[in-house]
PDB file of C-alpha atoms in Angstrom:
ATOM      1  CA  ALA A   6       3.179   3.443   8.422  1.00 52.00           C
ATOM      2  CA  LEU A   7      -0.134   2.243   6.415  1.00 58.00           C
ATOM      3  CA  GLY A   8       2.424   2.339   2.813  1.00 58.00           C
ATOM      4  CA  LEU A   9       5.223   1.453   4.271  1.00 62.00           C
ATOM      5  CA  THR A  10       3.946  -1.466   4.616  1.00 62.00           C
ATOM      6  CA  ILE A  11       2.722  -1.714   0.724  1.00 58.00           C
ATOM      7  CA  ASN A  12       6.023  -0.387  -0.364  1.00 58.00           C
ATOM      8  CA  LYS A  13       7.165  -3.492  -0.649  1.00 63.00           C
ATOM      9  CA  THR A  14       3.578  -6.032  -0.627  1.00 62.00           C
ATOM     10  CA  GLY A  15       2.508  -3.530  -3.802  1.00 60.00           C
ATOM     11  CA  LEU A  16       4.273  -1.446  -4.926  1.00 61.00           C
ATOM     12  CA  THR A  17       2.918  -0.763  -8.372  1.00 62.00           C
ATOM     13  CA  ALA A  18      -0.858  -0.575  -6.491  1.00 57.00           C
ATOM     14  CA  PRO A  19       0.388   2.056  -3.045  1.00 59.00           C
ATOM     15  CA  LYS A  20      -2.971   4.148  -3.509  1.00 63.00           C
ATOM     16  CA  ARG A  21      -5.300   1.249  -3.730  1.00 64.00           C
ATOM     17  CA  ILE A  22      -4.400   0.216  -0.014  1.00 58.00           C
ATOM     18  CA  PRO A  23      -5.482   2.868   1.721  1.00 61.00           C
ATOM     19  CA  LYS A  24      -8.896   2.117  -0.156  1.00 61.00           C
ATOM     20  CA  HIS A  25      -9.152  -1.379   0.593  1.00 56.00           C
ATOM     21  CA  ALA A  26      -7.275  -1.129   4.448  1.00 51.00           C
TER      22      ALA A  26
END
């Protein structure tokens, strides 16, 4: 579900979120 929330906040960095979160 993290990717879904990031998709809206970080469409450009969807793979950077998993590392930061």
